[in-house]
Amino acid sequence: MKIKSAEFIISNTNVTKCPKERIPEYAFIGRSNVGKSSLINMLMERKDLAKTSGRPGKTQLINHFKINNEWFLVDLPGYGYAQVSKKKRAKFQGFIENYFKEREQLVCSFVLVDSRHDPQKIDLEFMQFLGEHQVPFCIVFTKADKLGSSKLNQQIARYKKELLKFWEEAPMSFITSSSSSLGRDEFLNFINQVNQDVAQDFK
Ligand code: GTP
Ligand code: MG
Protein backbone atom coordinates (compact mmCIF):
# COMPACT_ATOMS: atom_id res chain seq x y z
CA MET A 1 0.00 0.00 0.00
CA LYS A 2 1.22 3.44 -0.88
CA ILE A 3 0.79 6.13 1.77
CA LYS A 4 -0.67 9.15 0.02
CA SER A 5 -1.76 11.11 3.07
CA ALA A 6 -1.53 10.90 6.85
CA GLU A 7 -3.23 13.59 8.91
CA PHE A 8 -3.68 14.08 12.63
CA ILE A 9 -7.37 14.34 13.50
CA ILE A 10 -7.94 14.55 17.27
CA SER A 11 -6.66 13.56 20.72
CA ASN A 12 -8.79 12.72 23.72
CA THR A 13 -9.28 10.40 26.68
CA ASN A 14 -12.84 9.44 25.97
CA VAL A 15 -13.88 6.80 23.48
CA THR A 16 -17.24 8.49 22.99
CA LYS A 17 -15.43 11.59 21.67
CA CYS A 18 -13.38 9.69 19.10
CA PRO A 19 -14.17 10.41 15.42
CA LYS A 20 -17.59 9.14 14.41
CA GLU A 21 -16.68 8.34 10.83
CA ARG A 22 -17.12 4.63 10.07
CA ILE A 23 -13.88 3.56 8.45
CA PRO A 24 -11.59 0.67 9.50
CA GLU A 25 -9.39 1.47 12.47
CA TYR A 26 -6.09 0.00 13.73
CA ALA A 27 -4.66 0.67 17.20
CA PHE A 28 -1.11 0.48 18.49
CA ILE A 29 -0.68 -0.58 22.11
CA GLY A 30 2.08 -1.93 24.35
CA ARG A 31 4.35 -0.98 27.23
CA SER A 32 5.58 2.58 27.49
CA ASN A 33 8.71 3.15 25.41
CA VAL A 34 8.27 -0.02 23.33
CA GLY A 35 8.19 2.09 20.16
CA LYS A 36 4.51 2.59 19.23
CA SER A 37 4.80 6.20 18.10
CA SER A 38 8.10 5.52 16.32
CA LEU A 39 6.56 2.63 14.41
CA ILE A 40 3.69 4.85 13.27
CA ASN A 41 6.17 7.42 11.96
CA MET A 42 8.18 4.71 10.23
CA LEU A 43 5.09 3.26 8.53
CA MET A 44 3.93 6.70 7.41
CA GLU A 45 7.44 7.83 6.45
CA ARG A 46 6.92 10.92 8.58
CA LYS A 47 9.46 12.00 11.16
CA ASP A 48 7.18 13.71 13.59
CA LEU A 49 3.60 12.71 12.92
CA ALA A 50 3.35 10.91 16.27
CA LYS A 51 5.36 12.37 19.16
CA THR A 52 8.17 10.14 20.42
CA SER A 53 10.60 10.35 23.32
CA GLY A 54 13.47 8.44 24.91
CA ARG A 55 11.59 8.71 28.18
CA PRO A 56 8.55 6.51 28.78
CA GLY A 57 5.11 8.08 29.15
CA LYS A 58 5.28 10.41 26.14
CA THR A 59 1.93 9.52 24.57
CA GLN A 60 -0.83 10.30 27.07
CA LEU A 61 -3.98 10.40 24.93
CA ILE A 62 -5.92 8.48 22.31
CA ASN A 63 -4.58 10.00 19.07
CA HIS A 64 -6.42 9.49 15.79
CA PHE A 65 -4.68 9.81 12.43
CA LYS A 66 -6.50 9.42 9.12
CA ILE A 67 -4.55 7.61 6.43
CA ASN A 68 -5.21 7.87 2.68
CA ASN A 69 -8.62 9.23 3.62
CA GLU A 70 -9.60 5.59 4.07
CA TRP A 71 -8.64 4.30 7.50
CA PHE A 72 -7.71 5.40 11.01
CA LEU A 73 -4.51 4.64 12.79
CA VAL A 74 -4.52 5.18 16.56
CA ASP A 75 -1.54 5.92 18.78
CA LEU A 76 -2.24 5.10 22.43
CA PRO A 77 -0.45 5.68 25.72
CA GLY A 78 1.69 2.83 26.97
CA TYR A 79 0.86 0.67 29.93
CA GLY A 80 3.18 -0.46 32.72
CA TYR A 81 4.80 2.91 33.18
CA ALA A 82 6.21 2.81 36.72
CA GLN A 83 6.51 6.59 37.20
CA VAL A 84 2.76 7.10 37.02
CA SER A 85 1.08 6.71 40.42
CA LYS A 86 -0.59 3.35 40.99
CA LYS A 87 -3.98 4.99 41.30
CA LYS A 88 -3.70 6.86 38.02
CA ARG A 89 -2.30 3.81 36.30
CA ALA A 90 -4.85 1.32 37.70
CA LYS A 91 -2.95 -1.28 35.67
CA PHE A 92 -4.27 -0.39 32.23
CA GLN A 93 -5.78 3.06 32.37
CA GLY A 94 -9.56 2.93 32.37
CA PHE A 95 -9.97 5.05 29.26
CA ILE A 96 -7.72 2.67 27.31
CA GLU A 97 -9.77 -0.30 28.42
CA ASN A 98 -12.96 1.51 27.41
CA TYR A 99 -11.50 2.33 24.03
CA PHE A 100 -10.90 -1.37 23.32
CA LYS A 101 -14.24 -2.45 24.73
CA GLU A 102 -16.34 0.10 22.90
CA ARG A 103 -14.70 1.19 19.70
CA GLU A 104 -16.77 -0.44 16.99
CA GLN A 105 -14.61 0.60 14.04
CA LEU A 106 -11.57 -1.17 15.50
CA VAL A 107 -10.73 -4.06 13.17
CA CYS A 108 -7.30 -5.04 14.47
CA SER A 109 -4.91 -4.07 17.26
CA PHE A 110 -1.16 -4.34 17.25
CA VAL A 111 0.40 -5.30 20.57
CA LEU A 112 4.01 -4.18 20.46
CA VAL A 113 6.69 -6.04 22.42
CA ASP A 114 10.41 -5.36 22.55
CA SER A 115 12.13 -8.14 20.63
CA ARG A 116 14.94 -8.26 23.21
CA HIS A 117 12.66 -9.23 26.07
CA ASP A 118 10.99 -12.45 27.14
CA PRO A 119 7.20 -12.31 27.54
CA GLN A 120 6.23 -9.99 30.38
CA LYS A 121 3.24 -10.61 32.61
CA ILE A 122 1.63 -7.28 31.79
CA ASP A 123 1.76 -7.94 28.01
CA LEU A 124 0.30 -11.41 28.41
CA GLU A 125 -2.44 -9.98 30.59
CA PHE A 126 -3.23 -7.33 28.03
CA MET A 127 -3.48 -9.95 25.27
CA GLN A 128 -5.78 -11.91 27.55
CA PHE A 129 -7.92 -8.81 28.03
CA LEU A 130 -8.17 -8.33 24.24
CA GLY A 131 -9.10 -12.00 23.81
CA GLU A 132 -11.83 -11.72 26.43
CA HIS A 133 -13.32 -8.76 24.56
CA GLN A 134 -12.95 -10.38 21.14
CA VAL A 135 -10.56 -7.76 19.82
CA PRO A 136 -8.39 -9.31 17.08
CA PHE A 137 -4.70 -8.56 17.53
CA CYS A 138 -1.27 -9.19 16.06
CA ILE A 139 2.03 -9.09 17.90
CA VAL A 140 4.68 -6.68 16.68
CA PHE A 141 8.27 -7.29 17.70
CA THR A 142 10.00 -3.89 17.83
CA LYS A 143 13.61 -2.65 17.90
CA ALA A 144 14.83 -5.67 15.88
CA ASP A 145 17.92 -3.61 14.91
CA LYS A 146 19.14 -4.01 18.48
CA LEU A 147 19.72 -7.77 18.07
CA GLY A 148 21.80 -9.80 15.63
CA SER A 149 19.74 -11.99 13.32
CA SER A 150 20.40 -15.33 15.04
CA LYS A 151 19.69 -13.91 18.49
CA LEU A 152 16.57 -12.22 17.09
CA ASN A 153 15.22 -15.47 15.63
CA GLN A 154 16.00 -17.31 18.84
CA GLN A 155 14.23 -14.69 20.93
CA ILE A 156 11.12 -14.70 18.73
CA ALA A 157 10.94 -18.49 18.78
CA ARG A 158 11.12 -18.38 22.60
CA TYR A 159 8.37 -15.78 22.70
CA LYS A 160 6.06 -17.78 20.46
CA LYS A 161 6.69 -20.96 22.45
CA GLU A 162 5.67 -19.14 25.62
CA LEU A 163 2.51 -17.81 23.95
CA LEU A 164 1.44 -21.31 23.04
CA LYS A 165 1.10 -22.02 26.74
CA PHE A 166 -1.81 -19.56 26.77
CA TRP A 167 -3.17 -19.61 23.24
CA GLU A 168 -4.06 -22.49 20.96
CA GLU A 169 -2.34 -20.72 18.11
CA ALA A 170 0.27 -17.99 18.31
CA PRO A 171 -1.20 -14.72 16.98
CA MET A 172 0.13 -13.43 13.69
CA SER A 173 3.32 -11.42 14.18
CA PHE A 174 5.58 -8.89 12.51
CA ILE A 175 9.25 -8.16 13.08
CA THR A 176 10.02 -4.47 12.81
CA SER A 177 12.64 -1.80 13.29
CA SER A 178 11.73 1.85 13.14
CA SER A 179 15.32 2.82 12.56
CA SER A 180 15.87 0.50 9.56
CA SER A 181 12.22 0.31 8.34
CA LEU A 182 12.36 -3.47 8.61
CA GLY A 183 8.87 -4.95 8.28
CA ARG A 184 7.27 -1.90 6.69
CA ASP A 185 6.03 -3.55 3.48
CA GLU A 186 4.62 -6.63 5.23
CA PHE A 187 2.86 -4.44 7.74
CA LEU A 188 1.23 -2.16 5.20
CA ASN A 189 0.30 -5.09 2.97
CA PHE A 190 -1.44 -6.70 5.92
CA ILE A 191 -3.48 -3.55 6.63
CA ASN A 192 -4.33 -3.26 2.96
CA GLN A 193 -5.58 -6.84 2.94
CA VAL A 194 -7.68 -6.35 6.07
CA ASN A 195 -9.13 -3.14 4.63
CA GLN A 196 -10.28 -5.15 1.62
CA ASP A 197 -11.59 -8.00 3.75
CA VAL A 198 -13.75 -5.71 5.89
CA ALA A 199 -14.83 -3.29 3.14
CA GLN A 200 -18.26 -4.89 2.94
CA ASP A 201 -18.92 -4.26 6.65
CA PHE A 202 -18.15 -0.55 6.27
CA LYS A 203 -20.47 0.16 3.36
P1 GTP B 1 5.11 5.98 25.05
O1 GTP B 1 4.41 6.96 24.16
O2 GTP B 1 5.86 6.63 26.14
O3 GTP B 1 4.22 4.88 25.54
O4 GTP B 1 6.27 5.26 24.17
P2 GTP B 1 6.21 4.64 22.70
O5 GTP B 1 5.88 3.20 22.79
O6 GTP B 1 5.38 5.47 21.80
O7 GTP B 1 7.77 4.74 22.27
P3 GTP B 1 8.47 5.79 21.30
O8 GTP B 1 8.07 5.55 19.90
O9 GTP B 1 8.31 7.15 21.85
O10 GTP B 1 9.99 5.30 21.40
C1 GTP B 1 10.67 5.16 22.63
C2 GTP B 1 12.17 5.17 22.39
O11 GTP B 1 12.56 3.99 21.68
C3 GTP B 1 12.67 6.34 21.57
O12 GTP B 1 13.90 6.76 22.09
C4 GTP B 1 12.84 5.75 20.18
O13 GTP B 1 13.83 6.41 19.41
C5 GTP B 1 13.27 4.34 20.50
N1 GTP B 1 12.88 3.39 19.44
C6 GTP B 1 11.64 3.16 19.00
N2 GTP B 1 11.62 2.23 18.03
C7 GTP B 1 12.92 1.88 17.83
C8 GTP B 1 13.56 0.95 16.94
O14 GTP B 1 12.96 0.25 16.13
N3 GTP B 1 14.91 0.83 17.06
C9 GTP B 1 15.64 1.55 17.96
N4 GTP B 1 16.95 1.34 18.00
N5 GTP B 1 15.06 2.44 18.80
C10 GTP B 1 13.72 2.60 18.74
MG1 MG C 1 4.12 7.03 22.19
mmCIF file of C-alpha atoms and ligand atoms in Angstrom:
data_model
loop_
_atom_site.group_PDB
_atom_site.id
_atom_site.type_symbol
_atom_site.label_atom_id
_atom_site.label_comp_id
_atom_site.label_asym_id
_atom_site.label_seq_id
_atom_site.Cartn_x
_atom_site.Cartn_y
_atom_site.Cartn_z
ATOM 1 C CA MET A 1 0.000 0.000 0.000
ATOM 2 C CA LYS A 2 1.217 3.438 -0.884
ATOM 3 C CA ILE A 3 0.793 6.132 1.765
ATOM 4 C CA LYS A 4 -0.673 9.154 0.017
ATOM 5 C CA SER A 5 -1.763 11.110 3.072
ATOM 6 C CA ALA A 6 -1.531 10.902 6.851
ATOM 7 C CA GLU A 7 -3.227 13.589 8.912
ATOM 8 C CA PHE A 8 -3.681 14.082 12.625
ATOM 9 C CA ILE A 9 -7.373 14.338 13.496
ATOM 10 C CA ILE A 10 -7.943 14.551 17.270
ATOM 11 C CA SER A 11 -6.660 13.558 20.718
ATOM 12 C CA ASN A 12 -8.786 12.717 23.725
ATOM 13 C CA THR A 13 -9.282 10.399 26.685
ATOM 14 C CA ASN A 14 -12.845 9.442 25.970
ATOM 15 C CA VAL A 15 -13.883 6.795 23.482
ATOM 16 C CA THR A 16 -17.242 8.494 22.991
ATOM 17 C CA LYS A 17 -15.427 11.586 21.668
ATOM 18 C CA CYS A 18 -13.376 9.687 19.101
ATOM 19 C CA PRO A 19 -14.173 10.409 15.424
ATOM 20 C CA LYS A 20 -17.588 9.142 14.411
ATOM 21 C CA GLU A 21 -16.682 8.338 10.830
ATOM 22 C CA ARG A 22 -17.123 4.634 10.071
ATOM 23 C CA ILE A 23 -13.879 3.564 8.451
ATOM 24 C CA PRO A 24 -11.587 0.670 9.497
ATOM 25 C CA GLU A 25 -9.388 1.474 12.475
ATOM 26 C CA TYR A 26 -6.095 -0.003 13.728
ATOM 27 C CA ALA A 27 -4.661 0.668 17.204
ATOM 28 C CA PHE A 28 -1.110 0.478 18.488
ATOM 29 C CA ILE A 29 -0.681 -0.580 22.107
ATOM 30 C CA GLY A 30 2.082 -1.926 24.349
ATOM 31 C CA ARG A 31 4.348 -0.981 27.232
ATOM 32 C CA SER A 32 5.583 2.576 27.491
ATOM 33 C CA ASN A 33 8.706 3.151 25.415
ATOM 34 C CA VAL A 34 8.266 -0.018 23.332
ATOM 35 C CA GLY A 35 8.191 2.091 20.160
ATOM 36 C CA LYS A 36 4.511 2.592 19.234
ATOM 37 C CA SER A 37 4.800 6.203 18.100
ATOM 38 C CA SER A 38 8.101 5.518 16.318
ATOM 39 C CA LEU A 39 6.561 2.627 14.412
ATOM 40 C CA ILE A 40 3.685 4.846 13.267
ATOM 41 C CA ASN A 41 6.165 7.416 11.958
ATOM 42 C CA MET A 42 8.180 4.709 10.232
ATOM 43 C CA LEU A 43 5.085 3.262 8.531
ATOM 44 C CA MET A 44 3.929 6.701 7.408
ATOM 45 C CA GLU A 45 7.442 7.827 6.455
ATOM 46 C CA ARG A 46 6.923 10.919 8.581
ATOM 47 C CA LYS A 47 9.458 11.997 11.156
ATOM 48 C CA ASP A 48 7.180 13.708 13.594
ATOM 49 C CA LEU A 49 3.600 12.705 12.916
ATOM 50 C CA ALA A 50 3.353 10.914 16.267
ATOM 51 C CA LYS A 51 5.362 12.371 19.164
ATOM 52 C CA THR A 52 8.173 10.142 20.417
ATOM 53 C CA SER A 53 10.598 10.345 23.318
ATOM 54 C CA GLY A 54 13.466 8.438 24.907
ATOM 55 C CA ARG A 55 11.593 8.713 28.178
ATOM 56 C CA PRO A 56 8.553 6.512 28.784
ATOM 57 C CA GLY A 57 5.113 8.084 29.151
ATOM 58 C CA LYS A 58 5.284 10.406 26.141
ATOM 59 C CA THR A 59 1.932 9.521 24.572
ATOM 60 C CA GLN A 60 -0.831 10.300 27.068
ATOM 61 C CA LEU A 61 -3.977 10.399 24.928
ATOM 62 C CA ILE A 62 -5.920 8.475 22.313
ATOM 63 C CA ASN A 63 -4.578 10.000 19.070
ATOM 64 C CA HIS A 64 -6.417 9.494 15.790
ATOM 65 C CA PHE A 65 -4.679 9.805 12.426
ATOM 66 C CA LYS A 66 -6.498 9.421 9.124
ATOM 67 C CA ILE A 67 -4.548 7.606 6.431
ATOM 68 C CA ASN A 68 -5.206 7.874 2.676
ATOM 69 C CA ASN A 69 -8.623 9.229 3.620
ATOM 70 C CA GLU A 70 -9.598 5.587 4.071
ATOM 71 C CA TRP A 71 -8.638 4.296 7.504
ATOM 72 C CA PHE A 72 -7.709 5.403 11.010
ATOM 73 C CA LEU A 73 -4.515 4.641 12.787
ATOM 74 C CA VAL A 74 -4.519 5.175 16.558
ATOM 75 C CA ASP A 75 -1.542 5.915 18.781
ATOM 76 C CA LEU A 76 -2.241 5.095 22.425
ATOM 77 C CA PRO A 77 -0.448 5.684 25.724
ATOM 78 C CA GLY A 78 1.689 2.828 26.965
ATOM 79 C CA TYR A 79 0.863 0.674 29.928
ATOM 80 C CA GLY A 80 3.178 -0.463 32.722
ATOM 81 C CA TYR A 81 4.804 2.910 33.180
ATOM 82 C CA ALA A 82 6.212 2.814 36.722
ATOM 83 C CA GLN A 83 6.509 6.589 37.205
ATOM 84 C CA VAL A 84 2.760 7.100 37.021
ATOM 85 C CA SER A 85 1.084 6.710 40.418
ATOM 86 C CA LYS A 86 -0.592 3.353 40.990
ATOM 87 C CA LYS A 87 -3.979 4.985 41.300
ATOM 88 C CA LYS A 88 -3.697 6.861 38.016
ATOM 89 C CA ARG A 89 -2.302 3.811 36.298
ATOM 90 C CA ALA A 90 -4.851 1.323 37.697
ATOM 91 C CA LYS A 91 -2.948 -1.275 35.670
ATOM 92 C CA PHE A 92 -4.265 -0.392 32.230
ATOM 93 C CA GLN A 93 -5.775 3.064 32.368
ATOM 94 C CA GLY A 94 -9.556 2.926 32.365
ATOM 95 C CA PHE A 95 -9.973 5.051 29.260
ATOM 96 C CA ILE A 96 -7.719 2.675 27.305
ATOM 97 C CA GLU A 97 -9.775 -0.301 28.417
ATOM 98 C CA ASN A 98 -12.964 1.512 27.410
ATOM 99 C CA TYR A 99 -11.501 2.331 24.035
ATOM 100 C CA PHE A 100 -10.902 -1.368 23.321
ATOM 101 C CA LYS A 101 -14.240 -2.454 24.733
ATOM 102 C CA GLU A 102 -16.343 0.103 22.905
ATOM 103 C CA ARG A 103 -14.698 1.193 19.696
ATOM 104 C CA GLU A 104 -16.773 -0.439 16.994
ATOM 105 C CA GLN A 105 -14.610 0.597 14.036
ATOM 106 C CA LEU A 106 -11.572 -1.172 15.500
ATOM 107 C CA VAL A 107 -10.731 -4.056 13.171
ATOM 108 C CA CYS A 108 -7.300 -5.044 14.468
ATOM 109 C CA SER A 109 -4.909 -4.065 17.255
ATOM 110 C CA PHE A 110 -1.159 -4.341 17.254
ATOM 111 C CA VAL A 111 0.401 -5.303 20.568
ATOM 112 C CA LEU A 112 4.012 -4.182 20.460
ATOM 113 C CA VAL A 113 6.687 -6.036 22.422
ATOM 114 C CA ASP A 114 10.413 -5.356 22.553
ATOM 115 C CA SER A 115 12.134 -8.142 20.629
ATOM 116 C CA ARG A 116 14.941 -8.260 23.205
ATOM 117 C CA HIS A 117 12.658 -9.232 26.068
ATOM 118 C CA ASP A 118 10.986 -12.452 27.138
ATOM 119 C CA PRO A 119 7.203 -12.310 27.536
ATOM 120 C CA GLN A 120 6.231 -9.985 30.376
ATOM 121 C CA LYS A 121 3.240 -10.615 32.606
ATOM 122 C CA ILE A 122 1.635 -7.278 31.791
ATOM 123 C CA ASP A 123 1.758 -7.938 28.014
ATOM 124 C CA LEU A 124 0.302 -11.415 28.406
ATOM 125 C CA GLU A 125 -2.442 -9.976 30.593
ATOM 126 C CA PHE A 126 -3.231 -7.329 28.030
ATOM 127 C CA MET A 127 -3.477 -9.948 25.271
ATOM 128 C CA GLN A 128 -5.782 -11.913 27.553
ATOM 129 C CA PHE A 129 -7.918 -8.810 28.034
ATOM 130 C CA LEU A 130 -8.172 -8.333 24.240
ATOM 131 C CA GLY A 131 -9.097 -11.998 23.815
ATOM 132 C CA GLU A 132 -11.826 -11.717 26.426
ATOM 133 C CA HIS A 133 -13.317 -8.759 24.556
ATOM 134 C CA GLN A 134 -12.946 -10.378 21.139
ATOM 135 C CA VAL A 135 -10.564 -7.760 19.818
ATOM 136 C CA PRO A 136 -8.389 -9.308 17.083
ATOM 137 C CA PHE A 137 -4.701 -8.565 17.532
ATOM 138 C CA CYS A 138 -1.270 -9.192 16.057
ATOM 139 C CA ILE A 139 2.032 -9.089 17.901
ATOM 140 C CA VAL A 140 4.682 -6.678 16.676
ATOM 141 C CA PHE A 141 8.273 -7.288 17.704
ATOM 142 C CA THR A 142 10.004 -3.894 17.833
ATOM 143 C CA LYS A 143 13.613 -2.652 17.898
ATOM 144 C CA ALA A 144 14.829 -5.667 15.878
ATOM 145 C CA ASP A 145 17.915 -3.612 14.912
ATOM 146 C CA LYS A 146 19.144 -4.013 18.484
ATOM 147 C CA LEU A 147 19.723 -7.769 18.074
ATOM 148 C CA GLY A 148 21.802 -9.803 15.630
ATOM 149 C CA SER A 149 19.741 -11.993 13.316
ATOM 150 C CA SER A 150 20.397 -15.330 15.038
ATOM 151 C CA LYS A 151 19.690 -13.906 18.493
ATOM 152 C CA LEU A 152 16.571 -12.221 17.088
ATOM 153 C CA ASN A 153 15.223 -15.471 15.627
ATOM 154 C CA GLN A 154 16.004 -17.309 18.835
ATOM 155 C CA GLN A 155 14.232 -14.694 20.933
ATOM 156 C CA ILE A 156 11.123 -14.698 18.731
ATOM 157 C CA ALA A 157 10.938 -18.495 18.784
ATOM 158 C CA ARG A 158 11.120 -18.375 22.597
ATOM 159 C CA TYR A 159 8.371 -15.781 22.700
ATOM 160 C CA LYS A 160 6.062 -17.784 20.459
ATOM 161 C CA LYS A 161 6.694 -20.955 22.449
ATOM 162 C CA GLU A 162 5.674 -19.144 25.623
ATOM 163 C CA LEU A 163 2.507 -17.808 23.952
ATOM 164 C CA LEU A 164 1.442 -21.314 23.039
ATOM 165 C CA LYS A 165 1.101 -22.021 26.743
ATOM 166 C CA PHE A 166 -1.811 -19.563 26.767
ATOM 167 C CA TRP A 167 -3.174 -19.606 23.240
ATOM 168 C CA GLU A 168 -4.064 -22.490 20.963
ATOM 169 C CA GLU A 169 -2.344 -20.722 18.106
ATOM 170 C CA ALA A 170 0.275 -17.990 18.310
ATOM 171 C CA PRO A 171 -1.196 -14.720 16.977
ATOM 172 C CA MET A 172 0.127 -13.429 13.691
ATOM 173 C CA SER A 173 3.317 -11.423 14.183
ATOM 174 C CA PHE A 174 5.579 -8.888 12.509
ATOM 175 C CA ILE A 175 9.248 -8.164 13.078
ATOM 176 C CA THR A 176 10.022 -4.469 12.813
ATOM 177 C CA SER A 177 12.641 -1.796 13.295
ATOM 178 C CA SER A 178 11.727 1.855 13.140
ATOM 179 C CA SER A 179 15.323 2.816 12.558
ATOM 180 C CA SER A 180 15.872 0.501 9.561
ATOM 181 C CA SER A 181 12.223 0.312 8.336
ATOM 182 C CA LEU A 182 12.362 -3.468 8.608
ATOM 183 C CA GLY A 183 8.872 -4.951 8.281
ATOM 184 C CA ARG A 184 7.271 -1.895 6.689
ATOM 185 C CA ASP A 185 6.032 -3.551 3.480
ATOM 186 C CA GLU A 186 4.625 -6.628 5.228
ATOM 187 C CA PHE A 187 2.861 -4.440 7.743
ATOM 188 C CA LEU A 188 1.225 -2.158 5.201
ATOM 189 C CA ASN A 189 0.297 -5.090 2.972
ATOM 190 C CA PHE A 190 -1.439 -6.697 5.916
ATOM 191 C CA ILE A 191 -3.479 -3.551 6.628
ATOM 192 C CA ASN A 192 -4.328 -3.263 2.962
ATOM 193 C CA GLN A 193 -5.581 -6.841 2.940
ATOM 194 C CA VAL A 194 -7.683 -6.351 6.069
ATOM 195 C CA ASN A 195 -9.133 -3.143 4.628
ATOM 196 C CA GLN A 196 -10.278 -5.147 1.617
ATOM 197 C CA ASP A 197 -11.594 -8.000 3.752
ATOM 198 C CA VAL A 198 -13.747 -5.707 5.893
ATOM 199 C CA ALA A 199 -14.826 -3.286 3.142
ATOM 200 C CA GLN A 200 -18.261 -4.894 2.944
ATOM 201 C CA ASP A 201 -18.920 -4.260 6.649
ATOM 202 C CA PHE A 202 -18.151 -0.554 6.270
ATOM 203 C CA LYS A 203 -20.469 0.164 3.359
HETATM 204 P P1 GTP B 1 5.107 5.975 25.050
HETATM 205 O O1 GTP B 1 4.406 6.960 24.164
HETATM 206 O O2 GTP B 1 5.858 6.628 26.139
HETATM 207 O O3 GTP B 1 4.216 4.882 25.543
HETATM 208 O O4 GTP B 1 6.272 5.261 24.169
HETATM 209 P P2 GTP B 1 6.211 4.643 22.702
HETATM 210 O O5 GTP B 1 5.877 3.199 22.790
HETATM 211 O O6 GTP B 1 5.383 5.469 21.803
HETATM 212 O O7 GTP B 1 7.766 4.735 22.275
HETATM 213 P P3 GTP B 1 8.472 5.787 21.305
HETATM 214 O O8 GTP B 1 8.073 5.550 19.896
HETATM 215 O O9 GTP B 1 8.313 7.148 21.852
HETATM 216 O O10 GTP B 1 9.991 5.298 21.400
HETATM 217 C C1 GTP B 1 10.667 5.164 22.627
HETATM 218 C C2 GTP B 1 12.167 5.166 22.393
HETATM 219 O O11 GTP B 1 12.562 3.991 21.684
HETATM 220 C C3 GTP B 1 12.669 6.344 21.566
HETATM 221 O O12 GTP B 1 13.897 6.757 22.093
HETATM 222 C C4 GTP B 1 12.841 5.745 20.178
HETATM 223 O O13 GTP B 1 13.826 6.407 19.408
HETATM 224 C C5 GTP B 1 13.274 4.337 20.504
HETATM 225 N N1 GTP B 1 12.880 3.390 19.437
HETATM 226 C C6 GTP B 1 11.635 3.155 19.003
HETATM 227 N N2 GTP B 1 11.620 2.230 18.029
HETATM 228 C C7 GTP B 1 12.919 1.877 17.830
HETATM 229 C C8 GTP B 1 13.564 0.946 16.939
HETATM 230 O O14 GTP B 1 12.957 0.253 16.133
HETATM 231 N N3 GTP B 1 14.912 0.834 17.058
HETATM 232 C C9 GTP B 1 15.640 1.547 17.959
HETATM 233 N N4 GTP B 1 16.952 1.342 17.999
HETATM 234 N N5 GTP B 1 15.062 2.436 18.799
HETATM 235 C C10 GTP B 1 13.723 2.600 18.736
HETATM 236 MG MG MG B 2 4.120 7.028 22.186
#
